[in-house]
Amino acid sequence: MQIRLQVTLIEGDQEDVHDLGSIERGTLNFEPLGLSLEEGKAVLHAFQTVLMEQQISQQLEGVRPCPDCGVQRRMKGHHHVLLHTVYGDISVNSPRWWRCACDVQGGTFSPLSSLMPENTTPELLFLQTKWASVVSYGATVDLLRDVLPMGKTLNAETVRKHVYQVAQRAEDALGAEQAFFVEGCQQDWDALPMPDGPLTVGIDGGFVRATGKGWFEVIAGKSILAFKRDQIEDRPSSKTFAFVTTHDRKPRRRLFEMLRSQGLQENQAVTFMSDGGDNVRNLQLYLSPNAEHVLDWFHVTMRLTVLGQMARGLPGDIEALNDVPERLERAKHHLWHGHVGQGCEELSDLEVKLSSALDSSQVDPTCLRKMKKYVMDMMGYIGNIKAYMVNYGERYRAGERISTGFIESAVNQVISKRFVKKQSMGWTPRGAHLLLQIRTRVLNNELEDLFRQWYPAFRKAA
């Protein structure tokens, strides 16, 4: 049995039939049942070629006459342009015409330059950037070649360049950086409509292997919107963002635009949670007048846990240090309930006791010096971020967040799953930053909307 595939182009009363190829089938077996993948690729490539030739031919016929005088423009020559599409590489005959005598510009022009400003169609560019944010550039090429009639011109380097071009175009459209994003006054804020549910923003950092030796830091964040008022059910929604600290020049603008995409209003409650580091603490300031800044409890209790473990190794023959574990528990209790001053007093008394033990002890003072250093570091840490410490016990009993556990999973999702440490590949700060912008947009389901802004007819409903 031979099956011939044809496509009929109908224009008015005229019909033009084009052969797409033929398929032969013999005795029915399970393996050749239906179309094979390679046969499907060949059919799609042939159909794409016929369709594009017809579309371009009609376009050229429509613009050949001069719009002012109607005279047919003269042909100077033509050249072939290789257009990369999702159904293969298509060689397009691009003519060059002389401008009409009534055109003051004179000279020649290419009528297809406005129709095809790029050599890669938006659909293929979207697929390349989307999958490159999920898997490696090489795996993206293998994936597209497996399921689509890709040409041999597609390679990992081409995909990488396209990802960087898309990300850089989005970066160029980002607004200017500002030190202060709050606008208006309290009277203006009170006049705003009722906002959606509160926003909880967690910010943390991770590290990516650099090209050559070393690592560089990446800041990642996740914003959770409790609910939207136009929804029947209170369903939380979230978005992520990330950037390379040594490369990005607009980190605050990036975070602000993400919050605004979630409907941020000046009268909306926003809670920022972080570990208290300078780079993340300064990032979240002056973005909202109703913002609350909370130090993550996990980072506080983690330091206290380390001190508790060190206390177990103190010499047991020093009677003055027998109550060190109890003092640490009291300090933890005060900090848990927001009594920062009393917690610091307990740590200060502990530091004095350790100093006295160092002066009078006859045993090896190494562990005492180390314990004293960690206590002083803890006091300095709390002193720097005491303004961000709250009554954690009260928040916990009220069912509010006290830790950034949700951002730990976001860091793993944004950074670790794509920039895994097990890979030997090194990254430049710019390359990692641009790929992160595509990855976060894919995770936020925003990449398709971004392409629709650039290409209004992109992926219209069939």
Coordinates of C-alpha atoms in Angstrom, one line a residue:
M1 CA 0.0 0.0 0.0
Q2 CA 1.3 3.4 -1.0
I3 CA -0.1 6.6 0.7
R4 CA 0.6 9.9 -1.2
L5 CA 0.5 13.1 0.9
Q6 CA -0.5 16.3 -0.9
V7 CA -1.5 19.8 0.1
T8 CA -3.9 21.9 -1.9
L9 CA -3.6 25.7 -1.9
I10 CA -6.9 27.3 -2.8
E11 CA -7.0 31.0 -3.8
G12 CA -10.3 32.1 -5.3
D13 CA -11.2 29.6 -8.0
Q14 CA -7.6 28.4 -8.4
E15 CA -6.2 25.3 -6.8
D16 CA -2.6 24.5 -6.6
V17 CA -1.6 20.9 -5.5
H18 CA 1.8 20.2 -4.0
D19 CA 3.2 16.7 -3.3
L20 CA 4.6 16.3 0.2
G21 CA 5.8 12.8 -0.4
S22 CA 4.6 9.2 -0.1
I23 CA 4.6 6.5 2.5
E24 CA 4.6 2.8 1.8
R25 CA 3.1 0.1 4.0
G26 CA 3.2 -3.6 3.6
T27 CA 2.0 -6.3 6.0
L28 CA 0.5 -4.8 9.1
N29 CA 2.8 -5.1 12.1
F30 CA 2.8 -3.3 15.4
E31 CA 6.1 -1.4 14.8
P32 CA 5.1 0.4 11.6
L33 CA 1.6 1.2 12.7
G34 CA 0.8 4.8 11.9
L35 CA 3.4 7.4 11.2
S36 CA 7.0 6.9 12.5
L37 CA 8.8 9.9 14.1
E38 CA 11.1 10.3 11.2
E39 CA 8.2 10.2 8.7
G40 CA 6.3 12.8 10.7
K41 CA 9.4 15.1 10.7
A42 CA 9.7 14.7 6.9
V43 CA 6.0 15.5 6.4
L44 CA 6.1 18.5 8.7
H45 CA 9.3 19.9 7.0
A46 CA 7.8 19.5 3.5
F47 CA 4.5 21.2 4.6
Q48 CA 6.4 24.0 6.3
T49 CA 8.4 24.6 3.1
V50 CA 5.2 24.8 0.9
L51 CA 3.3 27.0 3.3
M52 CA 6.2 29.5 3.8
E53 CA 6.8 29.8 0.1
Q54 CA 3.2 30.5 -0.5
Q55 CA 3.0 33.1 2.3
I56 CA 6.1 34.9 1.2
S57 CA 5.0 34.9 -2.4
Q58 CA 1.7 36.5 -1.5
Q59 CA 3.5 39.0 0.7
L60 CA 5.9 40.1 -2.1
E61 CA 3.1 40.4 -4.6
G62 CA 1.2 42.7 -2.3
V63 CA 4.0 45.1 -1.7
R64 CA 5.6 45.0 -5.1
P65 CA 3.7 48.0 -6.4
C66 CA 4.8 51.4 -5.1
P67 CA 2.2 52.6 -2.5
D68 CA 2.4 56.2 -3.9
C69 CA 2.2 55.7 -7.7
G70 CA 1.4 52.0 -8.1
V71 CA 4.3 51.3 -10.4
Q72 CA 5.9 47.9 -10.1
R73 CA 9.3 48.1 -8.5
R74 CA 12.2 46.8 -10.5
M75 CA 14.3 43.8 -9.4
K76 CA 18.0 44.3 -8.8
G77 CA 18.8 40.8 -7.6
H78 CA 18.1 38.3 -4.9
H79 CA 19.9 36.1 -2.3
H80 CA 19.0 33.1 -0.2
V81 CA 18.3 33.5 3.6
L82 CA 18.3 30.4 5.8
L83 CA 15.4 30.7 8.2
H84 CA 15.4 28.4 11.3
T85 CA 11.9 27.2 12.2
V86 CA 10.5 24.6 14.5
Y87 CA 10.0 22.3 11.5
G88 CA 13.4 22.6 10.1
D89 CA 15.7 25.1 8.3
I90 CA 14.0 26.7 5.2
S91 CA 15.9 28.4 2.5
V92 CA 14.0 31.6 1.6
N93 CA 14.6 33.5 -1.7
S94 CA 14.9 37.1 -0.6
P95 CA 14.7 39.6 -3.5
R96 CA 16.2 43.1 -3.6
W97 CA 14.2 45.9 -5.4
W98 CA 15.0 49.3 -6.7
R99 CA 13.0 52.0 -5.0
C100 CA 10.4 53.8 -7.2
A101 CA 11.5 57.0 -8.9
C102 CA 9.0 58.9 -6.8
D103 CA 10.7 57.8 -3.6
V104 CA 13.1 60.5 -2.4
Q105 CA 15.3 57.9 -0.5
G106 CA 16.4 56.2 -3.7
G107 CA 18.6 53.1 -3.8
T108 CA 17.5 49.5 -3.2
F109 CA 15.9 47.7 -0.3
S110 CA 14.9 44.2 0.8
P111 CA 11.1 43.8 1.1
L112 CA 11.4 40.8 3.5
S113 CA 13.6 42.6 6.0
S114 CA 10.6 43.9 7.9
L115 CA 8.7 40.6 7.7
M116 CA 11.7 38.5 8.9
P117 CA 13.9 40.7 11.1
E118 CA 15.6 37.7 12.6
N119 CA 16.8 34.3 11.3
T120 CA 15.1 32.3 14.0
T121 CA 11.3 32.2 14.4
P122 CA 9.9 33.2 17.8
E123 CA 8.4 29.7 18.3
L124 CA 11.8 28.1 18.0
L125 CA 13.5 30.8 20.0
F126 CA 10.9 30.2 22.8
L127 CA 11.5 26.5 22.8
Q128 CA 15.3 26.9 22.9
T129 CA 15.3 29.3 25.8
K130 CA 12.6 27.5 27.8
W131 CA 14.3 24.1 27.7
A132 CA 17.8 25.5 28.2
S133 CA 16.7 26.9 31.5
V134 CA 15.6 23.5 32.6
V135 CA 18.4 21.2 31.3
S136 CA 21.9 21.8 29.9
Y137 CA 22.4 23.4 26.5
G138 CA 23.6 20.1 25.0
A139 CA 20.6 18.2 26.4
T140 CA 18.3 21.0 24.9
V141 CA 19.8 20.3 21.4
D142 CA 19.3 16.6 21.8
L143 CA 15.7 17.0 23.0
L144 CA 14.7 19.3 20.1
R145 CA 16.4 17.1 17.5
D146 CA 14.6 14.0 18.9
V147 CA 11.1 15.5 18.5
L148 CA 11.5 18.1 15.8
P149 CA 13.0 18.1 12.3
M150 CA 16.0 20.3 13.4
G151 CA 18.8 21.0 11.0
K152 CA 22.5 20.3 11.7
T153 CA 23.0 24.0 12.3
L154 CA 21.5 23.8 15.8
N155 CA 24.1 23.2 18.5
A156 CA 24.8 24.0 22.1
E157 CA 26.6 27.2 21.4
T158 CA 23.7 28.5 19.3
V159 CA 21.2 27.8 22.0
R160 CA 23.5 29.5 24.6
K161 CA 23.7 32.6 22.5
H162 CA 20.0 32.7 22.0
V163 CA 19.3 32.4 25.7
Y164 CA 21.7 35.3 26.4
Q165 CA 20.1 37.4 23.7
V166 CA 16.6 36.9 25.1
A167 CA 17.7 37.5 28.6
Q168 CA 19.6 40.6 27.7
R169 CA 16.6 42.0 25.8
A170 CA 14.5 41.5 28.9
E171 CA 17.3 43.1 31.1
D172 CA 17.4 46.2 28.8
A173 CA 13.7 46.7 29.3
L174 CA 14.0 46.7 33.1
G175 CA 13.5 50.1 34.7
A176 CA 16.2 52.2 36.3
E177 CA 17.5 51.3 39.8
Q178 CA 16.2 53.5 42.6
A179 CA 17.0 53.8 46.3
F180 CA 13.4 54.6 47.3
F181 CA 10.4 53.0 45.7
V182 CA 7.6 54.3 48.1
E183 CA 5.4 57.0 46.5
G184 CA 2.7 59.1 47.9
C185 CA 1.6 59.7 51.5
Q186 CA -0.6 58.1 54.1
Q187 CA -3.7 59.9 52.7
D188 CA -3.0 58.5 49.3
W189 CA -2.5 55.0 50.6
D190 CA -5.7 55.0 52.6
A191 CA -7.6 55.9 49.4
L192 CA -6.4 52.8 47.6
P193 CA -8.8 49.8 47.1
M194 CA -8.6 46.8 49.4
P195 CA -5.4 44.9 48.6
D196 CA -5.0 41.2 48.1
G197 CA -3.7 39.0 50.9
P198 CA -0.3 39.7 52.6
L199 CA 2.9 39.0 50.8
T200 CA 5.7 37.0 52.4
V201 CA 9.1 37.4 50.8
G202 CA 12.1 35.2 51.7
I203 CA 15.6 36.0 50.5
D204 CA 18.7 33.8 50.7
G205 CA 21.9 33.1 48.9
G206 CA 23.7 30.2 47.2
F207 CA 26.9 29.7 45.4
V208 CA 27.8 28.7 41.8
R209 CA 31.1 27.3 40.5
A210 CA 33.0 30.0 38.7
T211 CA 35.0 29.4 35.5
G212 CA 38.5 28.4 36.5
K213 CA 38.6 28.4 40.3
G214 CA 36.4 29.6 43.0
W215 CA 32.7 30.4 43.5
F216 CA 30.5 33.4 43.3
E217 CA 27.3 34.2 45.2
V218 CA 23.8 34.2 43.8
I219 CA 20.9 35.8 45.7
A220 CA 17.5 34.0 45.2
G221 CA 14.1 34.9 46.6
K222 CA 10.6 33.7 46.7
S223 CA 7.4 35.8 47.2
I224 CA 4.2 34.1 48.4
L225 CA 0.9 35.9 48.0
A226 CA -1.6 34.5 50.6
F227 CA -4.7 35.0 48.4
K228 CA -6.4 37.1 45.8
R229 CA -9.7 38.8 46.6
D230 CA -11.2 37.9 43.3
Q231 CA -10.8 34.2 43.9
I232 CA -13.4 32.1 45.7
E233 CA -10.8 30.0 47.5
D234 CA -7.8 31.3 49.4
R235 CA -5.0 29.7 47.3
P236 CA -1.5 30.9 47.8
S237 CA 0.6 31.8 44.7
S238 CA 4.3 32.3 44.5
K239 CA 7.0 33.8 42.3
T240 CA 10.8 33.6 42.4
F241 CA 13.7 35.8 41.4
A242 CA 17.4 35.5 41.3
F243 CA 20.5 37.5 40.4
V244 CA 24.3 37.4 40.6
T245 CA 25.5 39.9 43.2
T246 CA 28.7 40.9 41.4
H247 CA 27.0 41.4 38.1
D248 CA 23.5 42.8 38.6
R249 CA 23.2 46.6 38.9
K250 CA 19.4 46.6 39.4
P251 CA 18.6 44.2 42.2
R252 CA 16.1 46.4 44.0
R253 CA 14.3 47.2 40.8
R254 CA 14.1 43.5 40.0
L255 CA 12.6 42.6 43.4
F256 CA 10.1 45.5 43.2
E257 CA 8.9 44.6 39.7
M258 CA 8.3 41.0 40.9
L259 CA 6.2 42.2 43.8
R260 CA 4.3 44.6 41.5
S261 CA 3.6 41.7 39.1
Q262 CA 1.8 40.1 42.1
G263 CA -0.4 43.2 42.6
L264 CA 1.6 45.0 45.3
Q265 CA -0.1 48.1 46.7
E266 CA 1.3 50.7 49.2
N267 CA -1.5 49.6 51.7
Q268 CA -0.6 45.9 51.4
A269 CA 1.1 44.0 54.2
V270 CA 4.5 42.7 53.2
T271 CA 6.9 40.6 55.4
F272 CA 10.5 40.3 54.4
M273 CA 12.5 37.4 55.9
S274 CA 16.2 36.9 55.6
D275 CA 19.3 35.8 57.5
G276 CA 20.3 39.4 58.3
G277 CA 23.3 39.6 55.9
D278 CA 24.1 43.1 54.6
N279 CA 23.5 42.2 51.0
V280 CA 20.0 40.9 51.5
R281 CA 19.1 43.3 54.4
N282 CA 19.7 46.4 52.2
L283 CA 17.9 44.9 49.2
Q284 CA 14.5 44.8 50.9
L285 CA 14.5 48.4 52.3
Y286 CA 12.2 51.1 51.1
L287 CA 10.1 49.0 48.8
S288 CA 6.8 49.2 50.6
P289 CA 5.5 51.5 53.4
N290 CA 3.8 48.6 55.2
A291 CA 6.8 46.3 55.1
E292 CA 7.8 44.3 58.1
H293 CA 11.4 43.0 58.3
V294 CA 12.0 39.8 60.2
L295 CA 15.2 38.0 61.0
D296 CA 14.9 34.3 60.2
W297 CA 14.7 32.3 63.5
F298 CA 16.6 29.4 62.0
H299 CA 19.8 31.4 61.6
V300 CA 19.6 32.5 65.3
T301 CA 18.9 29.1 66.7
M302 CA 21.6 27.5 64.5
R303 CA 24.2 29.8 66.1
L304 CA 22.9 29.0 69.6
T305 CA 23.0 25.3 68.8
V306 CA 26.7 25.6 67.9
L307 CA 27.4 27.3 71.2
G308 CA 25.5 24.6 73.1
Q309 CA 27.6 21.9 71.5
M310 CA 30.8 23.8 72.3
A311 CA 29.6 24.1 76.0
R312 CA 29.6 20.3 76.2
G313 CA 33.3 20.3 75.5
L314 CA 34.3 22.8 78.3
P315 CA 36.4 21.4 81.1
G316 CA 34.3 19.9 83.8
D317 CA 36.6 20.9 86.7
I318 CA 35.8 24.6 86.3
E319 CA 32.9 25.1 88.6
A320 CA 32.1 28.6 87.4
L321 CA 31.3 27.2 84.0
N322 CA 28.9 24.5 85.1
D323 CA 25.9 26.8 84.4
V324 CA 26.9 27.7 80.8
P325 CA 24.3 25.4 79.2
E326 CA 21.6 26.9 81.4
R327 CA 22.6 30.4 80.5
L328 CA 22.5 29.6 76.8
E329 CA 19.0 28.2 77.2
R330 CA 17.9 31.3 79.0
A331 CA 19.4 33.5 76.3
K332 CA 17.5 31.4 73.7
H333 CA 14.3 31.7 75.7
H334 CA 14.6 35.5 75.8
L335 CA 15.4 35.8 72.1
W336 CA 12.5 33.5 71.2
H337 CA 10.1 35.9 73.0
G338 CA 11.7 39.0 71.5
H339 CA 13.5 40.1 74.7
V340 CA 16.7 41.0 72.8
G341 CA 18.2 43.1 75.6
Q342 CA 17.8 40.3 78.2
G343 CA 19.2 37.8 75.8
C344 CA 22.3 39.9 75.2
E345 CA 22.8 40.4 78.9
E346 CA 22.9 36.6 79.4
L347 CA 25.5 36.3 76.6
S348 CA 27.5 39.2 78.1
D349 CA 27.6 37.6 81.5
L350 CA 28.7 34.4 79.8
E351 CA 31.5 36.2 78.1
V352 CA 32.7 37.7 81.4
K353 CA 32.7 34.2 83.0
L354 CA 34.7 32.8 80.2
S355 CA 37.2 35.7 80.5
S356 CA 37.6 35.0 84.3
A357 CA 38.1 31.3 83.6
L358 CA 40.8 32.0 81.1
D359 CA 42.7 34.1 83.6
S360 CA 42.5 31.6 86.4
S361 CA 42.3 28.2 84.6
Q362 CA 45.2 25.8 84.8
V363 CA 43.9 23.6 81.9
D364 CA 44.4 24.0 78.2
P365 CA 42.7 27.4 77.4
T366 CA 42.1 26.6 73.6
C367 CA 38.4 25.6 74.0
L368 CA 37.8 28.5 76.3
R369 CA 39.2 31.0 73.8
K370 CA 37.2 29.4 71.0
M371 CA 34.0 29.5 73.1
K372 CA 34.6 33.1 74.1
K373 CA 35.1 34.1 70.4
Y374 CA 31.9 32.5 69.3
V375 CA 30.0 34.2 72.2
M376 CA 31.4 37.6 71.1
D377 CA 30.5 36.9 67.5
M378 CA 27.0 36.0 68.6
M379 CA 26.6 39.2 70.5
G380 CA 27.9 41.2 67.5
Y381 CA 25.5 39.4 65.2
I382 CA 22.5 40.2 67.4
G383 CA 23.6 43.8 67.9
N384 CA 23.7 44.3 64.1
I385 CA 20.2 42.9 63.4
K386 CA 18.3 43.4 66.7
A387 CA 15.9 45.7 64.9
Y388 CA 14.7 42.7 62.8
M389 CA 14.1 40.4 65.7
V390 CA 10.5 39.9 66.8
N391 CA 8.5 37.9 69.3
Y392 CA 8.9 34.5 67.5
G393 CA 6.9 32.7 70.0
E394 CA 3.9 34.9 69.5
R395 CA 4.2 34.6 65.7
Y396 CA 4.5 30.8 65.9
R397 CA 1.4 30.5 68.1
A398 CA -0.5 32.8 65.6
G399 CA 0.4 30.5 62.7
E400 CA 2.8 33.0 61.1
R401 CA 6.1 32.2 59.5
I402 CA 9.2 32.5 61.6
S403 CA 11.7 30.7 59.3
T404 CA 12.7 30.8 55.7
G405 CA 12.3 27.1 55.1
F406 CA 10.3 27.9 52.0
I407 CA 13.1 29.9 50.5
E408 CA 15.6 27.0 51.0
S409 CA 13.5 24.9 48.6
A410 CA 13.3 27.9 46.2
V411 CA 17.1 28.2 46.2
N412 CA 17.4 24.5 45.4
Q413 CA 14.8 24.9 42.7
V414 CA 16.3 28.0 41.1
I415 CA 20.0 27.4 41.5
S416 CA 20.9 23.8 42.5
K417 CA 18.8 21.9 40.0
R418 CA 20.3 23.8 37.0
F419 CA 23.7 24.8 38.3
V420 CA 24.4 21.6 40.2
K421 CA 27.7 21.3 42.0
K422 CA 28.3 17.8 40.6
Q423 CA 28.7 19.3 37.1
S424 CA 32.3 20.2 36.2
M425 CA 31.0 23.1 34.2
G426 CA 32.1 26.6 35.4
W427 CA 30.0 29.7 34.9
T428 CA 30.8 33.4 34.3
P429 CA 28.8 35.8 36.5
R430 CA 27.1 37.3 33.3
G431 CA 26.3 33.9 31.9
A432 CA 24.8 32.6 35.1
H433 CA 22.9 35.8 35.7
L434 CA 21.3 35.8 32.2
L435 CA 20.3 32.2 32.5
L436 CA 18.8 32.8 35.9
Q437 CA 16.5 35.4 34.4
I438 CA 15.2 32.9 31.9
R439 CA 14.9 30.2 34.5
T440 CA 12.9 32.3 36.9
R441 CA 10.5 33.4 34.2
V442 CA 9.9 29.8 33.2
L443 CA 9.3 28.8 36.9
N444 CA 6.9 31.8 37.2
N445 CA 5.1 30.9 33.9
E446 CA 6.1 34.4 32.5
L447 CA 8.3 33.5 29.5
E448 CA 5.3 33.1 27.1
D449 CA 3.9 36.4 28.2
L450 CA 7.3 38.0 27.6
F451 CA 7.4 36.7 24.1
R452 CA 3.9 37.8 23.5
Q453 CA 4.9 41.4 24.4
W454 CA 7.7 41.3 21.8
Y455 CA 5.7 39.3 19.2
P456 CA 2.0 40.2 19.5
A457 CA 0.8 37.3 17.3
F458 CA 2.9 34.7 19.2
R459 CA 1.0 31.6 20.1
K460 CA -2.5 32.8 19.5
A461 CA -5.3 30.4 20.3
A462 CA -5.9 28.0 17.4

